[in-house]
Amino acid sequence: MGGLTYFDFLAKFGVGGAHPGGILLTKEILSSENLTSMSNVLDAGCGTGQTAAYLNQQFQANVTGLEINPIMIKKAKRRFQAQKLPIKLIEGSIESIPFPDQTFDFILSESVLAFVDKPKALREFFRVLKKGGRLIANEMTINKRLTLKEEHEIKKFYALDSLLVEEDWRNLLEDIGFQRIQLKKEKQALSNGNHIPEFQFSNNFEPKLFEIFNQHASIILKYQDTLSYRVITCTKM
Ligand SMILES: C[S@@+](CC[C@H](N)C(=O)[O-])C[C@H]1O[C@@H](n2cnc3c(N)ncnc32)[C@H](O)[C@@H]1O
């Protein structure tokens, strides 16, 4: 695919709410968290910044967006400027978070952890969370183990180093020290997509990105019984 990846598709198309359930599920999840204008929140892998904007507008929270992709950063910046939102935006990786220990009350990771070195990023999340801080994630999870061939197809397309079942996520979080771990399977299937699609197209994009989108759609359909996601919440006690 000429070196183009699923993330190039997301960035060039400027997909907002690029996680299962989209902003509607985000709002539902956040409504049961204790967010206030005093909360320091990290949107880890914030993409075009749709959730970060909501966090600031809805709760007046002090929000920082961390994102590795420069195109995503540009689009998030454009959103925050247009809406005059005082959100900090940092270009960097969740595998090496440029903040001191115990900085944040909440970290959101909406479909980001699944794509990185999970233990490394989770150790970083644990480090920069305050005591009592909450991690809220919405991450790709398989309902049952796949054959090696099937796993390979999914891992190759999304450039994943591993595909986790619920138990793997739980073990990982426990090993790192998180407590009050909950993994919730939502009713809406991955194949239902995001009910409020939002795009911020780049002026130029490679036609091959349509092929990438098609491949993504066919993988989701092919593995609709297995390829799923979980809303994961846990606390650093
Ligand atoms: C599936 S998108 C989700 C974006 C956003 N959270 C949302 O829900 O719209 C994954 C995002 O994670 C970013 N990302 C991937 N690896 C990252 C890393 N190591 N550090 C920070 N961001 C990363 C990608 O550039 C992309 O914007």
CSV table of C-alpha atoms and ligand atoms in Angstrom, one decimal:
chain,number,residue,atom,x,y,z
A,1,MET,CA,0.0,0.0,0.0
A,2,GLY,CA,2.9,2.3,-0.8
A,3,GLY,CA,3.7,2.7,2.9
A,4,LEU,CA,0.3,4.2,3.7
A,5,THR,CA,-1.3,3.1,6.9
A,6,TYR,CA,-4.7,3.1,8.5
A,7,PHE,CA,-3.5,6.1,10.5
A,8,ASP,CA,-2.7,8.0,7.3
A,9,PHE,CA,-6.3,7.4,6.3
A,10,LEU,CA,-7.6,8.7,9.7
A,11,ALA,CA,-5.3,11.8,9.6
A,12,LYS,CA,-5.8,12.8,6.0
A,13,PHE,CA,-9.6,12.3,6.2
A,14,GLY,CA,-9.5,14.0,9.6
A,15,VAL,CA,-11.8,11.5,11.2
A,16,GLY,CA,-13.2,12.9,14.4
A,17,GLY,CA,-14.3,10.6,17.2
A,18,ALA,CA,-12.2,7.8,15.6
A,19,HIS,CA,-13.2,5.2,18.1
A,20,PRO,CA,-16.1,2.7,18.5
A,21,GLY,CA,-19.3,4.4,19.6
A,22,GLY,CA,-17.9,7.8,18.7
A,23,ILE,CA,-18.6,11.0,20.7
A,24,LEU,CA,-22.0,9.6,21.8
A,25,LEU,CA,-20.4,6.8,23.7
A,26,THR,CA,-17.7,9.1,25.0
A,27,LYS,CA,-20.4,11.4,26.5
A,28,GLU,CA,-22.1,8.5,28.1
A,29,ILE,CA,-18.9,7.2,29.7
A,30,LEU,CA,-17.8,10.6,31.0
A,31,SER,CA,-21.2,11.3,32.5
A,32,SER,CA,-20.5,8.7,35.3
A,33,GLU,CA,-17.0,10.2,36.1
A,34,ASN,CA,-16.5,12.9,38.6
A,35,LEU,CA,-15.1,15.6,36.2
A,36,THR,CA,-15.0,19.2,37.3
A,37,SER,CA,-13.4,22.5,36.4
A,38,MET,CA,-10.6,21.4,38.8
A,39,SER,CA,-9.8,18.2,36.8
A,40,ASN,CA,-6.5,17.9,34.9
A,41,VAL,CA,-7.2,15.7,32.0
A,42,LEU,CA,-5.0,14.1,29.4
A,43,ASP,CA,-6.5,13.1,26.1
A,44,ALA,CA,-3.8,10.6,25.1
A,45,GLY,CA,-3.7,10.3,21.3
A,46,CYS,CA,-6.4,13.0,20.9
A,47,GLY,CA,-6.6,12.8,17.1
A,48,THR,CA,-8.5,15.8,15.8
A,49,GLY,CA,-9.5,16.8,19.3
A,50,GLN,CA,-13.2,16.2,19.4
A,51,THR,CA,-13.2,14.6,22.9
A,52,ALA,CA,-10.7,17.2,24.2
A,53,ALA,CA,-13.0,20.0,23.1
A,54,TYR,CA,-16.0,18.3,24.7
A,55,LEU,CA,-14.1,17.9,28.0
A,56,ASN,CA,-13.3,21.5,28.2
A,57,GLN,CA,-16.7,22.8,27.0
A,58,GLN,CA,-18.8,20.5,29.1
A,59,PHE,CA,-16.8,20.3,32.4
A,60,GLN,CA,-14.5,23.4,32.0
A,61,ALA,CA,-11.7,20.8,32.7
A,62,ASN,CA,-8.1,21.7,32.2
A,63,VAL,CA,-7.4,19.6,29.1
A,64,THR,CA,-4.1,18.6,27.4
A,65,GLY,CA,-4.1,16.7,24.1
A,66,LEU,CA,-1.1,14.5,23.3
A,67,GLU,CA,-0.8,13.3,19.8
A,68,ILE,CA,2.0,11.8,17.6
A,69,ASN,CA,0.7,12.6,14.1
A,70,PRO,CA,1.4,16.1,12.9
A,71,ILE,CA,-1.6,16.2,10.6
A,72,MET,CA,-3.9,15.3,13.5
A,73,ILE,CA,-2.2,18.0,15.6
A,74,LYS,CA,-2.8,20.6,12.9
A,75,LYS,CA,-6.5,19.7,12.7
A,76,ALA,CA,-6.9,19.6,16.5
A,77,LYS,CA,-5.3,23.0,16.7
A,78,ARG,CA,-7.6,24.4,14.0
A,79,ARG,CA,-10.6,23.1,16.0
A,80,PHE,CA,-9.4,24.6,19.3
A,81,GLN,CA,-8.6,27.9,17.7
A,82,ALA,CA,-11.9,28.1,15.9
A,83,GLN,CA,-13.8,27.5,19.1
A,84,LYS,CA,-11.5,29.6,21.3
A,85,LEU,CA,-10.8,26.7,23.6
A,86,PRO,CA,-7.8,26.9,26.0
A,87,ILE,CA,-6.6,23.4,25.4
A,88,LYS,CA,-2.9,22.5,25.4
A,89,LEU,CA,-1.7,20.5,22.5
A,90,ILE,CA,1.6,18.5,22.7
A,91,GLU,CA,3.2,16.6,19.9
A,92,GLY,CA,4.6,13.4,21.4
A,93,SER,CA,4.1,9.7,22.2
A,94,ILE,CA,2.1,8.1,24.9
A,95,GLU,CA,5.0,5.7,25.3
A,96,SER,CA,7.1,8.5,26.7
A,97,ILE,CA,4.8,11.2,28.1
A,98,PRO,CA,6.5,14.6,28.5
A,99,PHE,CA,4.9,15.3,31.9
A,100,PRO,CA,6.1,14.8,35.5
A,101,ASP,CA,4.8,12.0,37.8
A,102,GLN,CA,1.3,12.5,39.2
A,103,THR,CA,0.1,15.3,36.9
A,104,PHE,CA,-3.3,14.2,35.8
A,105,ASP,CA,-6.7,13.3,37.5
A,106,PHE,CA,-8.0,11.6,34.4
A,107,ILE,CA,-6.4,10.0,31.3
A,108,LEU,CA,-8.5,9.2,28.3
A,109,SER,CA,-7.3,6.8,25.7
A,110,GLU,CA,-9.8,6.3,23.0
A,111,SER,CA,-8.5,3.7,20.6
A,112,VAL,CA,-4.9,4.5,21.0
A,113,LEU,CA,-3.4,2.0,23.5
A,114,ALA,CA,-4.3,-1.0,21.3
A,115,PHE,CA,-1.9,0.4,18.6
A,116,VAL,CA,1.2,1.0,20.7
A,117,ASP,CA,3.5,-0.9,23.1
A,118,LYS,CA,0.8,-1.5,25.7
A,119,PRO,CA,2.9,-2.2,28.8
A,120,LYS,CA,5.1,0.8,28.1
A,121,ALA,CA,2.2,3.2,27.5
A,122,LEU,CA,0.3,1.9,30.5
A,123,ARG,CA,3.3,2.3,32.8
A,124,GLU,CA,3.5,5.9,31.6
A,125,PHE,CA,-0.2,6.4,32.2
A,126,PHE,CA,0.2,5.0,35.8
A,127,ARG,CA,3.2,7.3,36.4
A,128,VAL,CA,1.6,10.6,35.3
A,129,LEU,CA,-1.8,9.9,37.0
A,130,LYS,CA,-2.3,11.3,40.5
A,131,LYS,CA,-3.2,9.0,43.3
A,132,GLY,CA,-6.9,8.4,42.9
A,133,GLY,CA,-6.6,9.2,39.2
A,134,ARG,CA,-8.7,7.4,36.6
A,135,LEU,CA,-7.8,5.8,33.3
A,136,ILE,CA,-10.7,5.6,30.8
A,137,ALA,CA,-10.0,3.7,27.7
A,138,ASN,CA,-12.0,2.4,24.7
A,139,GLU,CA,-9.8,-0.3,23.1
A,140,MET,CA,-9.8,-3.0,20.5
A,141,THR,CA,-10.4,-6.4,22.2
A,142,ILE,CA,-11.1,-9.8,20.7
A,143,ASN,CA,-13.9,-11.9,22.1
A,144,LYS,CA,-12.0,-15.1,21.7
A,145,ARG,CA,-8.5,-16.2,20.5
A,146,LEU,CA,-8.0,-16.3,16.8
A,147,THR,CA,-6.0,-18.6,14.7
A,148,LEU,CA,-2.4,-17.4,14.0
A,149,LYS,CA,-3.4,-16.7,10.4
A,150,GLU,CA,-6.4,-14.6,11.4
A,151,GLU,CA,-4.4,-12.8,14.0
A,152,HIS,CA,-1.7,-12.0,11.5
A,153,GLU,CA,-4.2,-10.5,9.1
A,154,ILE,CA,-5.6,-8.1,11.7
A,155,LYS,CA,-2.2,-7.3,13.3
A,156,LYS,CA,-0.6,-6.6,9.9
A,157,PHE,CA,-3.3,-4.2,8.7
A,158,TYR,CA,-3.4,-2.1,11.9
A,159,ALA,CA,0.3,-2.6,12.7
A,160,LEU,CA,-0.4,-4.1,16.1
A,161,ASP,CA,2.1,-6.0,18.2
A,162,SER,CA,-0.6,-7.9,20.0
A,163,LEU,CA,-4.3,-8.5,20.1
A,164,LEU,CA,-5.8,-8.9,23.6
A,165,VAL,CA,-8.8,-10.7,25.0
A,166,GLU,CA,-10.4,-9.2,28.1
A,167,GLU,CA,-8.3,-11.3,30.5
A,168,ASP,CA,-5.1,-10.1,28.9
A,169,TRP,CA,-6.1,-6.4,29.4
A,170,ARG,CA,-7.0,-7.2,33.0
A,171,ASN,CA,-3.7,-9.0,33.7
A,172,LEU,CA,-1.8,-6.1,32.2
A,173,LEU,CA,-3.6,-3.5,34.2
A,174,GLU,CA,-3.2,-5.5,37.4
A,175,ASP,CA,0.5,-6.1,36.8
A,176,ILE,CA,1.1,-2.3,36.4
A,177,GLY,CA,-0.8,-1.6,39.7
A,178,PHE,CA,-4.2,-0.4,38.6
A,179,GLN,CA,-7.1,-1.2,40.8
A,180,ARG,CA,-10.9,-1.1,40.5
A,181,ILE,CA,-10.5,-2.5,37.0
A,182,GLN,CA,-13.7,-2.7,34.9
A,183,LEU,CA,-14.1,-3.9,31.4
A,184,LYS,CA,-17.4,-3.3,29.8
A,185,LYS,CA,-18.7,-4.8,26.5
A,186,GLU,CA,-21.0,-2.3,24.8
A,187,LYS,CA,-24.1,-3.5,22.9
A,188,GLN,CA,-23.1,-1.6,19.8
A,189,ALA,CA,-20.9,-3.8,17.5
A,190,LEU,CA,-17.7,-2.4,15.9
A,191,SER,CA,-19.4,-2.9,12.5
A,192,ASN,CA,-22.1,-0.3,13.5
A,193,GLY,CA,-19.4,2.3,13.4
A,194,ASN,CA,-19.7,5.9,14.6
A,195,HIS,CA,-23.2,7.3,14.4
A,196,ILE,CA,-22.1,10.9,14.0
A,197,PRO,CA,-19.2,10.8,11.5
A,198,GLU,CA,-17.1,13.9,11.3
A,199,PHE,CA,-14.4,14.6,8.7
A,200,GLN,CA,-11.8,17.4,8.3
A,201,PHE,CA,-10.3,16.5,4.9
A,202,SER,CA,-6.8,17.5,3.9
A,203,ASN,CA,-6.6,19.4,0.6
A,204,ASN,CA,-4.7,16.6,-0.9
A,205,PHE,CA,-4.8,13.0,-0.2
A,206,GLU,CA,-3.7,9.8,-1.9
A,207,PRO,CA,-6.5,7.9,-3.7
A,208,LYS,CA,-5.1,4.8,-2.2
A,209,LEU,CA,-6.5,5.9,1.2
A,210,PHE,CA,-9.9,4.8,-0.1
A,211,GLU,CA,-8.5,1.3,-0.5
A,212,ILE,CA,-7.3,1.4,3.1
A,213,PHE,CA,-10.7,2.5,4.3
A,214,ASN,CA,-12.2,-0.4,2.3
A,215,GLN,CA,-9.8,-2.9,3.8
A,216,HIS,CA,-10.6,-1.6,7.3
A,217,ALA,CA,-14.3,-2.0,6.5
A,218,SER,CA,-13.9,-5.6,5.2
A,219,ILE,CA,-11.8,-6.7,8.2
A,220,ILE,CA,-14.4,-5.4,10.6
A,221,LEU,CA,-17.1,-7.3,8.7
A,222,LYS,CA,-15.1,-10.4,8.3
A,223,TYR,CA,-14.3,-10.6,12.0
A,224,GLN,CA,-17.6,-9.1,13.3
A,225,ASP,CA,-18.1,-12.0,15.8
A,226,THR,CA,-14.6,-11.7,17.2
A,227,LEU,CA,-13.1,-8.3,16.7
A,228,SER,CA,-14.7,-6.0,19.3
A,229,TYR,CA,-13.8,-3.4,21.9
A,230,ARG,CA,-14.1,-2.8,25.6
A,231,VAL,CA,-14.6,0.3,27.7
A,232,ILE,CA,-11.9,0.0,30.3
A,233,THR,CA,-11.9,2.0,33.5
A,234,CYS,CA,-9.5,1.7,36.4
A,235,THR,CA,-7.9,3.7,39.2
A,236,LYS,CA,-4.4,4.4,40.5
A,237,MET,CA,-5.1,3.9,44.3
B,1,LIG,C1,-7.9,5.5,16.2
B,1,LIG,S1,-7.3,7.1,16.4
B,1,LIG,C2,-8.2,7.8,17.7
B,1,LIG,C3,-8.1,9.3,17.9
B,1,LIG,C4,-8.9,9.9,19.0
B,1,LIG,N1,-8.6,9.4,20.3
B,1,LIG,C5,-10.4,9.8,18.7
B,1,LIG,O1,-11.0,9.0,19.3
B,1,LIG,O2,-10.8,10.4,17.7
B,1,LIG,C6,-5.7,6.8,17.2
B,1,LIG,C7,-4.9,8.1,17.3
B,1,LIG,O3,-3.7,7.7,18.1
B,1,LIG,C8,-2.6,8.4,17.6
B,1,LIG,N2,-1.4,7.7,18.1
B,1,LIG,C9,-0.9,6.5,17.6
B,1,LIG,N3,0.2,6.2,18.3
B,1,LIG,C10,0.4,7.2,19.2
B,1,LIG,C11,1.4,7.4,20.2
B,1,LIG,N4,2.4,6.5,20.4
B,1,LIG,N5,1.3,8.5,20.9
B,1,LIG,C12,0.3,9.4,20.7
B,1,LIG,N6,-0.6,9.2,19.8
B,1,LIG,C13,-0.6,8.1,19.0
B,1,LIG,C14,-2.9,8.4,16.1
B,1,LIG,O4,-2.1,9.3,15.4
B,1,LIG,C15,-4.3,8.6,16.1
B,1,LIG,O5,-4.6,10.0,16.1
